[in-house]
Amino acid sequence: MARSTAEVSAVTDRDGVPDGGTATPRAPDDAEHPLEWDEQENNDLSPEERTSVSQPAEKVDDRKLVTGQAKYTADYDERFPELARAKVVRSEIPHGNVVDIDASAAKAMDGVCAVITPDDEAVPDAKYTSAGQSYPEPSPWDMRVLNEHVRYVGDPVAAVAAVDEETAEEAAAAIEIEYEEHDHVVDPEAAFSEDAPRLFGADEVDNEIVGHDYARNRMAHIEGKIGEVAAATEREDVHVHESEWSTIRQSHAQVEKHTTLAYTDEDERHVLITSTQVPNHTRRQLAHLFDVPIRDVRVKKPRVGGGFGGKQAMVVEPIALALSLAASRPVLYEATREEEFGAMRSRHPMRVRARSAVTADGTIEAIELYALSNTGAYGSHGMTVAGNVGSKPLPLYSKVPNVRFEADIVHTNTPQTGAMRGYGAPQGTLALEGHLDRVARDLGIDPIEFRRDHYMEVGDLDAIAGMMGGEGAERRIRSCGLDECIARGKEAVGWDDLEQPAAEQLHRGIGMALSAQGTGVAGDELGAAQIMMNEDGSFHLQVGGVDIGTGADTAFVQIAAEVLGCAPADVVVKTSDTDNTPFDYGAYASSTTYISGMAVKKAAEDAKERILKWGSHMLDEPVEQLDTCGSEVYSDRTGASVTLEEIGYESVYGEETREHILGKGTHSTEESPPPFAAQFVDVTVNEETGEFDVNKLVVAVDCGVAINPKMAEGQIEGANHMSYEMAVNEGITVDSEGRAEQRDYEEYSFPTATESPPIESILVETHEPTGPFGAKSVAEVPTNTVPPALSNAVREAVGVRITDMPITAEKIKRALDEP
Amino acid sequence: MKYTLTVNGERKRIEADADADVASTLRAAGYKGVKCGCDGGVCGASTVIIDGEARMACGLSMASVAGSEIETIEALGSQGDLHPIQQAFVDHLAVQCGFCIPGMIMQTKQLLAETTDPSEQEVREAIDDVVCRCTGYQKPVEAVLDAAQRLRNDSAGIEESTAMTDGGTLDSGGERRD
Ligand code: FES
Ligand code: FES
């Protein structure tokens, strides 16, 4: 594993308990990261050579989605006549201990199938983390399925299963809980002190994470550096700039709520049909929690109505399984929207400080970021998200010789946070890109040229990505389309010929920001695929990879079809069922196309080898002369051909020899190449009122070769909309007791169709030799860039800079009114 | 109580309590294309057309819709024979997770029944009540505008163009590489 190096090392205090999932330091090594990648010839196809990859193709599940025939978890209810519905009773106080639970009235109600409380036999008492990450888990085991020590308004305490929703609700309401209240703390700065109310006692956490200091409510501390920042800032020829930024607690707000259906089948194996991003991790975690063998748990992912990181977590599954064990019948637990905002997961709100040392001519000698991350009541994804605040944005400026990052991750009595698209990079990108804009302005330098002098290019050995926790590792840059992203973005937004509005009080400005992400967790990913040929020349493709609405299944099909030389329609794809598909780490860290997609490519190549053998046998020509295309095996030399269907029949029903043509592939890698984004925001601000209109978002992305360009654009647009929301929405706010103040989309002020600006997405193609057909990731990088670009645009338009998100008319007005 | 309703052109007698919510009743009756993404009346996923008007089914009681004509997404095309609106969503890759899509398509259907040539702003207003977290609304808006064009062509008797501007299916394994 290469999750972290240098100053980040894990603490493990007890034998046999996995540590915080961090790695052994390694010295940078040039030879280990050759620029020339030993790429297979078939991986680098010119646009004319591609038959399936990067061609327009229908999304494979779209027809069932637009006709309402697709099945999401809740739609499976009709298959289970005995199905009970779940309702969870959650803490009403921010911090305390449950001293008594009176569930007698609930238990006595007609139609109630089970009531569970923390002491029940069906409820595991092992500690765990809800974070769905690899193993050893890099998040602390600090929570239980049902909790006696409650740490936020929303902590689950009891649960009910009943014959229908209403009965479950009534029974839940009839449960009386008596608490002994403790002091609580909501503000992260106040929490980070020995005088603050303490959330975790000495023995309340297993699998503690590096730098934990629970006496000060700190779950982790990380730092990393390259060079000597302190020395650089003391030089006489530099100017030290400092700025501070803050970000919102954003809700994933995926439209399908967390939903799970649990039952035990006729073989006494536990089955979860569940809306998850991480089937294999969930299977492992459930087995651990319920103390059953991994083989006796099956996790099946049907269609998923969006995840965005919120379902990279085992949030609802253990409750449903415990209820179903207690009730001896299948149980469906569908969270409410109110629970989504108050008790599921959200983006870690952070305060990030940026410091730089820059010479008068605009050479950056040092950059430093410090983040204070509010992880809420529990520590899921706390350390790894904070690590990314530094390890994703900072490597972009690989020419800067001295770089340092540090973060403290603290608990408060507020709802839980977790993984969310961008995973720390949006917080870091706001600080870094806002800061650089300010420095460029102070020095009177063009903000783009200032960046260009320091940003990475092909050939760079990026050590910054590996200097601290998160998902990074040292890497060689082998593809980089930043120059073109900027050029095309500038042109699309009209950077050089902006017209000012006629009205005197209106001012228009364009702001920009750059971003880099990664493609998978470097050195900590695995994807696998199998392919079977049918006698009619079609294929069944089984992949562990997880499509949560992104179109991953379609990308798998296109990759397989490209290798096999068949039509995408001839590939039937089956994914994400731990009983029937190979292992996969899951949909997170922008890994699916790159990692699982490469596994698909390898599986298809493995099958193709056998297909060509059969072609050779049937055509009586050497394998070297043969290739596949147009659903045929053909000979370069003679032009003779045999169809895949003929091969399919012959291989299965042939007279002399027979074989089921199978291919398998598994893929893991140390590589995690960065995709890049150049964001432009065009804004008009009213200098009298502070009101503003975002006229347009333009974002150009280098994601290598887009396997399905329209789908890639869709990812960019959705990510940019989410990024826009981060810039203009309050997100989830909490009251003085740490209770989420939003219960539905209206209260959350989700930007609707009329409130969302038009988004122009631009794909800049480069070739990433380590990815399948040149692909790298796309879905996260455009999540990072709107907050800084909009902040920079407002500064350009009316001269004031808003540094704490969201950017609102009131804040602009207040800044304009300042003397 | 038993309620008589016309659902997708078929007369149905559906057993439900008077205050039962229409969205869950329809779902229980097999119309799973009616989705529920909120605690009622906010996300638009449960939008169906009731007596010619697009409405969120979740906030309504069965008693209030007795005798009504209800149209759900299941009334439109089938997978092999999509309605032009559905086809436009597919061709524009306007669908990601798809959870909001039945509601969005029903809103579109009503819009295009009333306005054959809507502006982008009118399209955005028509789908304003439907929350979509995946797409940023960009491709759905393009799809609705294109669907309007297709329906106008249909009613003018113009052959639907087979070469789509965007998307389109790839139905062969391509040409040989040599
Ligand atoms: S479920 Fe009906 S509008 Fe959300
Ligand atoms: S496509 Fe996922 S919510 Fe709209």
PDB file of C-alpha atoms in Angstrom, chain A residues 68-286:
ATOM      1  CA  GLY A  68     -39.465   2.934 -15.634  1.00  0.00           C
ATOM      2  CA  GLN A  69     -38.561  -0.750 -15.903  1.00  0.00           C
ATOM      3  CA  ALA A  70     -35.187  -0.543 -14.146  1.00  0.00           C
ATOM      4  CA  LYS A  71     -35.075  -2.020 -10.680  1.00  0.00           C
ATOM      5  CA  TYR A  72     -33.649  -0.115  -7.756  1.00  0.00           C
ATOM      6  CA  THR A  73     -33.502  -1.634  -4.270  1.00  0.00           C
ATOM      7  CA  ALA A  74     -36.964  -0.502  -3.147  1.00  0.00           C
ATOM      8  CA  ASP A  75     -38.500  -2.028  -6.283  1.00  0.00           C
ATOM      9  CA  TYR A  76     -37.636  -5.518  -5.044  1.00  0.00           C
ATOM     10  CA  ASP A  77     -40.324  -5.324  -2.374  1.00  0.00           C
ATOM     11  CA  GLU A  78     -42.813  -7.160  -4.580  1.00  0.00           C
ATOM     12  CA  ARG A  79     -40.651 -10.277  -4.558  1.00  0.00           C
ATOM     13  CA  PHE A  80     -40.945 -10.623  -0.784  1.00  0.00           C
ATOM     14  CA  PRO A  81     -44.503 -11.117   0.440  1.00  0.00           C
ATOM     15  CA  GLU A  82     -43.305 -11.292   4.047  1.00  0.00           C
ATOM     16  CA  LEU A  83     -41.323  -8.078   3.797  1.00  0.00           C
ATOM     17  CA  ALA A  84     -41.217  -5.896   6.907  1.00  0.00           C
ATOM     18  CA  ARG A  85     -40.393  -2.176   6.862  1.00  0.00           C
ATOM     19  CA  ALA A  86     -37.834  -0.606   9.142  1.00  0.00           C
ATOM     20  CA  LYS A  87     -37.801   2.585  11.099  1.00  0.00           C
ATOM     21  CA  VAL A  88     -34.889   3.815  13.172  1.00  0.00           C
ATOM     22  CA  VAL A  89     -35.113   5.655  16.461  1.00  0.00           C
ATOM     23  CA  ARG A  90     -32.389   8.274  16.650  1.00  0.00           C
ATOM     24  CA  SER A  91     -30.932  10.291  19.457  1.00  0.00           C
ATOM     25  CA  GLU A  92     -32.724  13.529  20.228  1.00  0.00           C
ATOM     26  CA  ILE A  93     -29.814  14.891  22.220  1.00  0.00           C
ATOM     27  CA  PRO A  94     -26.367  15.927  20.975  1.00  0.00           C
ATOM     28  CA  HIS A  95     -24.336  14.036  23.559  1.00  0.00           C
ATOM     29  CA  GLY A  96     -25.086  11.645  26.378  1.00  0.00           C
ATOM     30  CA  ASN A  97     -25.695   8.120  27.528  1.00  0.00           C
ATOM     31  CA  VAL A  98     -28.819   6.082  27.126  1.00  0.00           C
ATOM     32  CA  VAL A  99     -29.801   4.987  30.610  1.00  0.00           C
ATOM     33  CA  ASP A 100     -33.115   3.351  29.870  1.00  0.00           C
ATOM     34  CA  ILE A 101     -35.154   2.281  26.870  1.00  0.00           C
ATOM     35  CA  ASP A 102     -38.804   1.399  27.289  1.00  0.00           C
ATOM     36  CA  ALA A 103     -39.896  -0.475  24.198  1.00  0.00           C
ATOM     37  CA  SER A 104     -42.756  -2.406  25.770  1.00  0.00           C
ATOM     38  CA  ALA A 105     -45.512  -0.402  24.111  1.00  0.00           C
ATOM     39  CA  ALA A 106     -43.867  -0.735  20.703  1.00  0.00           C
ATOM     40  CA  LYS A 107     -43.362  -4.466  21.109  1.00  0.00           C
ATOM     41  CA  ALA A 108     -46.991  -4.947  22.072  1.00  0.00           C
ATOM     42  CA  MET A 109     -48.343  -3.248  18.971  1.00  0.00           C
ATOM     43  CA  ASP A 110     -50.110  -5.260  16.302  1.00  0.00           C
ATOM     44  CA  GLY A 111     -48.015  -5.666  13.199  1.00  0.00           C
ATOM     45  CA  VAL A 112     -44.669  -5.068  14.884  1.00  0.00           C
ATOM     46  CA  CYS A 113     -42.234  -7.828  13.895  1.00  0.00           C
ATOM     47  CA  ALA A 114     -39.188  -6.827  15.892  1.00  0.00           C
ATOM     48  CA  VAL A 115     -37.826  -4.073  18.067  1.00  0.00           C
ATOM     49  CA  ILE A 116     -34.087  -3.939  18.606  1.00  0.00           C
ATOM     50  CA  THR A 117     -32.068  -1.949  21.122  1.00  0.00           C
ATOM     51  CA  PRO A 118     -28.307  -1.851  21.759  1.00  0.00           C
ATOM     52  CA  ASP A 119     -28.325  -4.862  24.112  1.00  0.00           C
ATOM     53  CA  ASP A 120     -30.248  -7.213  21.858  1.00  0.00           C
ATOM     54  CA  GLU A 121     -28.708 -10.442  20.770  1.00  0.00           C
ATOM     55  CA  ALA A 122     -29.363  -9.692  17.109  1.00  0.00           C
ATOM     56  CA  VAL A 123     -27.437  -6.433  17.384  1.00  0.00           C
ATOM     57  CA  PRO A 124     -23.671  -6.822  17.026  1.00  0.00           C
ATOM     58  CA  ASP A 125     -21.719  -5.070  19.716  1.00  0.00           C
ATOM     59  CA  ALA A 126     -18.473  -4.970  17.797  1.00  0.00           C
ATOM     60  CA  LYS A 127     -17.135  -1.556  16.884  1.00  0.00           C
ATOM     61  CA  TYR A 128     -16.728  -0.647  13.263  1.00  0.00           C
ATOM     62  CA  THR A 129     -16.491   2.210  10.839  1.00  0.00           C
ATOM     63  CA  SER A 130     -19.164   2.884   8.273  1.00  0.00           C
ATOM     64  CA  ALA A 131     -16.498   3.933   5.766  1.00  0.00           C
ATOM     65  CA  GLY A 132     -16.398   1.463   2.881  1.00  0.00           C
ATOM     66  CA  GLN A 133     -12.669   1.324   2.329  1.00  0.00           C
ATOM     67  CA  SER A 134     -10.042  -1.294   1.672  1.00  0.00           C
ATOM     68  CA  TYR A 135      -8.431  -3.472   4.331  1.00  0.00           C
ATOM     69  CA  PRO A 136      -6.795  -2.720   6.740  1.00  0.00           C
ATOM     70  CA  GLU A 137      -9.337   0.015   7.133  1.00  0.00           C
ATOM     71  CA  PRO A 138      -7.963   3.550   7.313  1.00  0.00           C
ATOM     72  CA  SER A 139     -10.884   4.814   9.413  1.00  0.00           C
ATOM     73  CA  PRO A 140     -11.298   4.300  13.157  1.00  0.00           C
ATOM     74  CA  TRP A 141     -13.716   1.749  14.552  1.00  0.00           C
ATOM     75  CA  ASP A 142     -15.598   4.174  16.719  1.00  0.00           C
ATOM     76  CA  MET A 143     -19.300   3.354  16.394  1.00  0.00           C
ATOM     77  CA  ARG A 144     -21.773   0.577  16.973  1.00  0.00           C
ATOM     78  CA  VAL A 145     -24.827  -0.426  14.974  1.00  0.00           C
ATOM     79  CA  LEU A 146     -26.991   0.953  17.788  1.00  0.00           C
ATOM     80  CA  ASN A 147     -25.375   3.249  20.312  1.00  0.00           C
ATOM     81  CA  GLU A 148     -25.668   3.720  24.046  1.00  0.00           C
ATOM     82  CA  HIS A 149     -23.169   6.546  24.073  1.00  0.00           C
ATOM     83  CA  VAL A 150     -24.812   8.940  21.621  1.00  0.00           C
ATOM     84  CA  ARG A 151     -22.740  11.703  20.057  1.00  0.00           C
ATOM     85  CA  TYR A 152     -25.085  13.646  17.793  1.00  0.00           C
ATOM     86  CA  VAL A 153     -28.745  14.333  17.231  1.00  0.00           C
ATOM     87  CA  GLY A 154     -29.439  11.486  14.836  1.00  0.00           C
ATOM     88  CA  ASP A 155     -27.269   8.724  16.302  1.00  0.00           C
ATOM     89  CA  PRO A 156     -29.183   5.430  15.943  1.00  0.00           C
ATOM     90  CA  VAL A 157     -30.367   4.007  19.262  1.00  0.00           C
ATOM     91  CA  ALA A 158     -33.160   1.549  18.442  1.00  0.00           C
ATOM     92  CA  ALA A 159     -35.001   0.192  15.424  1.00  0.00           C
ATOM     93  CA  VAL A 160     -38.301  -1.356  14.549  1.00  0.00           C
ATOM     94  CA  ALA A 161     -39.520  -3.704  11.835  1.00  0.00           C
ATOM     95  CA  ALA A 162     -43.241  -3.829  11.171  1.00  0.00           C
ATOM     96  CA  VAL A 163     -45.639  -5.049   8.530  1.00  0.00           C
ATOM     97  CA  ASP A 164     -45.960  -1.626   7.001  1.00  0.00           C
ATOM     98  CA  GLU A 165     -44.439   1.837   7.068  1.00  0.00           C
ATOM     99  CA  GLU A 166     -47.134   3.421   9.277  1.00  0.00           C
ATOM    100  CA  THR A 167     -46.986   0.726  11.942  1.00  0.00           C
ATOM    101  CA  ALA A 168     -43.186   0.950  11.999  1.00  0.00           C
ATOM    102  CA  GLU A 169     -43.425   4.691  12.435  1.00  0.00           C
ATOM    103  CA  GLU A 170     -45.989   4.446  15.238  1.00  0.00           C
ATOM    104  CA  ALA A 171     -43.958   1.812  17.035  1.00  0.00           C
ATOM    105  CA  ALA A 172     -40.786   3.877  16.716  1.00  0.00           C
ATOM    106  CA  ALA A 173     -42.597   6.868  18.176  1.00  0.00           C
ATOM    107  CA  ALA A 174     -43.777   4.752  21.111  1.00  0.00           C
ATOM    108  CA  ILE A 175     -40.238   3.878  22.208  1.00  0.00           C
ATOM    109  CA  GLU A 176     -39.163   5.916  25.183  1.00  0.00           C
ATOM    110  CA  ILE A 177     -35.538   6.656  25.785  1.00  0.00           C
ATOM    111  CA  GLU A 178     -34.084   8.144  28.898  1.00  0.00           C
ATOM    112  CA  TYR A 179     -30.734   9.877  28.596  1.00  0.00           C
ATOM    113  CA  GLU A 180     -28.074  11.156  30.886  1.00  0.00           C
ATOM    114  CA  GLU A 181     -26.976  14.267  29.041  1.00  0.00           C
ATOM    115  CA  HIS A 182     -23.355  15.341  28.626  1.00  0.00           C
ATOM    116  CA  ASP A 183     -21.949  18.661  27.546  1.00  0.00           C
ATOM    117  CA  HIS A 184     -21.624  18.970  23.825  1.00  0.00           C
ATOM    118  CA  VAL A 185     -19.595  20.962  21.346  1.00  0.00           C
ATOM    119  CA  VAL A 186     -20.550  22.008  17.845  1.00  0.00           C
ATOM    120  CA  ASP A 187     -17.777  24.303  16.700  1.00  0.00           C
ATOM    121  CA  PRO A 188     -14.616  22.514  15.513  1.00  0.00           C
ATOM    122  CA  GLU A 189     -12.252  25.185  16.808  1.00  0.00           C
ATOM    123  CA  ALA A 190     -13.839  25.032  20.253  1.00  0.00           C
ATOM    124  CA  ALA A 191     -13.817  21.230  20.157  1.00  0.00           C
ATOM    125  CA  PHE A 192     -10.072  21.078  19.521  1.00  0.00           C
ATOM    126  CA  SER A 193      -9.080  21.677  23.134  1.00  0.00           C
ATOM    127  CA  GLU A 194      -8.568  19.795  26.345  1.00  0.00           C
ATOM    128  CA  ASP A 195     -11.213  21.968  27.942  1.00  0.00           C
ATOM    129  CA  ALA A 196     -13.894  20.965  25.454  1.00  0.00           C
ATOM    130  CA  PRO A 197     -16.455  18.237  26.150  1.00  0.00           C
ATOM    131  CA  ARG A 198     -14.794  14.997  25.120  1.00  0.00           C
ATOM    132  CA  LEU A 199     -16.594  12.733  22.623  1.00  0.00           C
ATOM    133  CA  PHE A 200     -14.527   9.569  23.013  1.00  0.00           C
ATOM    134  CA  GLY A 201     -13.300   7.981  26.220  1.00  0.00           C
ATOM    135  CA  ALA A 202      -9.959   6.238  26.466  1.00  0.00           C
ATOM    136  CA  ASP A 203     -11.169   2.791  25.398  1.00  0.00           C
ATOM    137  CA  GLU A 204     -13.989   3.693  23.076  1.00  0.00           C
ATOM    138  CA  VAL A 205     -12.101   3.442  19.789  1.00  0.00           C
ATOM    139  CA  ASP A 206     -10.469   0.477  18.074  1.00  0.00           C
ATOM    140  CA  ASN A 207      -8.227   0.746  15.038  1.00  0.00           C
ATOM    141  CA  GLU A 208      -7.106   4.235  16.012  1.00  0.00           C
ATOM    142  CA  ILE A 209      -5.629   6.451  13.342  1.00  0.00           C
ATOM    143  CA  VAL A 210      -2.295   8.232  13.183  1.00  0.00           C
ATOM    144  CA  GLY A 211      -2.088  11.366  15.299  1.00  0.00           C
ATOM    145  CA  HIS A 212      -5.241  10.706  17.292  1.00  0.00           C
ATOM    146  CA  ASP A 213      -5.562  12.663  20.500  1.00  0.00           C
ATOM    147  CA  TYR A 214      -9.059  12.053  21.816  1.00  0.00           C
ATOM    148  CA  ALA A 215      -8.430  14.187  24.899  1.00  0.00           C
ATOM    149  CA  ARG A 216      -8.624  17.104  22.445  1.00  0.00           C
ATOM    150  CA  ASN A 217     -11.265  15.448  20.227  1.00  0.00           C
ATOM    151  CA  ARG A 218      -8.721  14.888  17.512  1.00  0.00           C
ATOM    152  CA  MET A 219      -9.241  11.670  15.550  1.00  0.00           C
ATOM    153  CA  ALA A 220      -6.152  12.144  13.388  1.00  0.00           C
ATOM    154  CA  HIS A 221      -3.316  14.453  12.555  1.00  0.00           C
ATOM    155  CA  ILE A 222      -1.326  14.263   9.355  1.00  0.00           C
ATOM    156  CA  GLU A 223       1.500  16.197   7.810  1.00  0.00           C
ATOM    157  CA  GLY A 224       3.838  15.867   4.904  1.00  0.00           C
ATOM    158  CA  LYS A 225       6.441  17.953   3.194  1.00  0.00           C
ATOM    159  CA  ILE A 226       8.920  18.325   0.371  1.00  0.00           C
ATOM    160  CA  GLY A 227      11.864  20.662   0.874  1.00  0.00           C
ATOM    161  CA  GLU A 228      11.931  23.278   3.639  1.00  0.00           C
ATOM    162  CA  VAL A 229       9.000  25.647   3.657  1.00  0.00           C
ATOM    163  CA  ALA A 230      10.062  27.458   6.806  1.00  0.00           C
ATOM    164  CA  ALA A 231      13.485  28.343   5.374  1.00  0.00           C
ATOM    165  CA  ALA A 232      11.943  29.492   2.084  1.00  0.00           C
ATOM    166  CA  THR A 233       9.507  31.835   3.801  1.00  0.00           C
ATOM    167  CA  GLU A 234      12.342  33.504   5.677  1.00  0.00           C
ATOM    168  CA  ARG A 235      14.267  34.426   2.556  1.00  0.00           C
ATOM    169  CA  GLU A 236      14.717  38.142   1.921  1.00  0.00           C
ATOM    170  CA  ASP A 237      13.618  38.074  -1.693  1.00  0.00           C
ATOM    171  CA  VAL A 238      10.183  36.600  -1.065  1.00  0.00           C
ATOM    172  CA  HIS A 239       6.887  37.986   0.009  1.00  0.00           C
ATOM    173  CA  VAL A 240       4.741  35.794   2.245  1.00  0.00           C
ATOM    174  CA  HIS A 241       1.053  35.744   1.419  1.00  0.00           C
ATOM    175  CA  GLU A 242      -1.550  34.223   3.664  1.00  0.00           C
ATOM    176  CA  SER A 243      -5.251  33.612   3.206  1.00  0.00           C
ATOM    177  CA  GLU A 244      -7.966  31.555   4.844  1.00  0.00           C
ATOM    178  CA  TRP A 245     -10.932  29.745   3.299  1.00  0.00           C
ATOM    179  CA  SER A 246     -13.885  27.753   4.502  1.00  0.00           C
ATOM    180  CA  THR A 247     -16.252  25.268   2.938  1.00  0.00           C
ATOM    181  CA  ILE A 248     -19.787  24.048   3.527  1.00  0.00           C
ATOM    182  CA  ARG A 249     -21.176  20.812   4.896  1.00  0.00           C
ATOM    183  CA  GLN A 250     -22.546  19.571   1.600  1.00  0.00           C
ATOM    184  CA  SER A 251     -25.159  16.848   1.314  1.00  0.00           C
ATOM    185  CA  HIS A 252     -24.788  14.203  -1.363  1.00  0.00           C
ATOM    186  CA  ALA A 253     -28.503  14.714  -1.976  1.00  0.00           C
ATOM    187  CA  GLN A 254     -28.574  11.708  -4.318  1.00  0.00           C
ATOM    188  CA  VAL A 255     -32.201  11.280  -5.260  1.00  0.00           C
ATOM    189  CA  GLU A 256     -32.483   7.623  -4.291  1.00  0.00           C
ATOM    190  CA  LYS A 257     -32.223   7.565  -0.513  1.00  0.00           C
ATOM    191  CA  HIS A 258     -30.032   5.009   1.247  1.00  0.00           C
ATOM    192  CA  THR A 259     -32.059   1.838   0.810  1.00  0.00           C
ATOM    193  CA  THR A 260     -31.346  -1.762   1.671  1.00  0.00           C
ATOM    194  CA  LEU A 261     -33.216  -5.042   1.752  1.00  0.00           C
ATOM    195  CA  ALA A 262     -31.870  -7.808   3.999  1.00  0.00           C
ATOM    196  CA  TYR A 263     -32.897 -11.432   4.338  1.00  0.00           C
ATOM    197  CA  THR A 264     -31.493 -14.844   5.094  1.00  0.00           C
ATOM    198  CA  ASP A 265     -31.957 -17.349   2.283  1.00  0.00           C
ATOM    199  CA  GLU A 266     -32.764 -21.063   2.252  1.00  0.00           C
ATOM    200  CA  ASP A 267     -29.057 -21.884   2.625  1.00  0.00           C
ATOM    201  CA  GLU A 268     -28.970 -19.697   5.728  1.00  0.00           C
ATOM    202  CA  ARG A 269     -26.774 -17.177   3.991  1.00  0.00           C
ATOM    203  CA  HIS A 270     -27.361 -13.472   4.519  1.00  0.00           C
ATOM    204  CA  VAL A 271     -28.340 -11.558   1.429  1.00  0.00           C
ATOM    205  CA  LEU A 272     -28.400  -7.800   1.010  1.00  0.00           C
ATOM    206  CA  ILE A 273     -29.944  -6.174  -2.028  1.00  0.00           C
ATOM    207  CA  THR A 274     -28.591  -2.743  -1.460  1.00  0.00           C
ATOM    208  CA  SER A 275     -27.915   0.677  -2.860  1.00  0.00           C
ATOM    209  CA  THR A 276     -24.159   0.685  -2.380  1.00  0.00           C
ATOM    210  CA  GLN A 277     -20.960   1.784  -4.059  1.00  0.00           C
ATOM    211  CA  VAL A 278     -18.905  -0.902  -2.339  1.00  0.00           C
ATOM    212  CA  PRO A 279     -20.431  -4.409  -2.474  1.00  0.00           C
ATOM    213  CA  ASN A 280     -17.240  -6.287  -1.612  1.00  0.00           C
ATOM    214  CA  HIS A 281     -16.225  -3.998   1.236  1.00  0.00           C
ATOM    215  CA  THR A 282     -19.769  -4.170   2.614  1.00  0.00           C
ATOM    216  CA  ARG A 283     -19.672  -7.952   2.492  1.00  0.00           C
ATOM    217  CA  ARG A 284     -16.391  -8.012   4.412  1.00  0.00           C
ATOM    218  CA  GLN A 285     -17.578  -5.457   6.951  1.00  0.00           C
ATOM    219  CA  LEU A 286     -20.888  -7.231   7.569  1.00  0.00           C
TER     220      LEU A 286
END
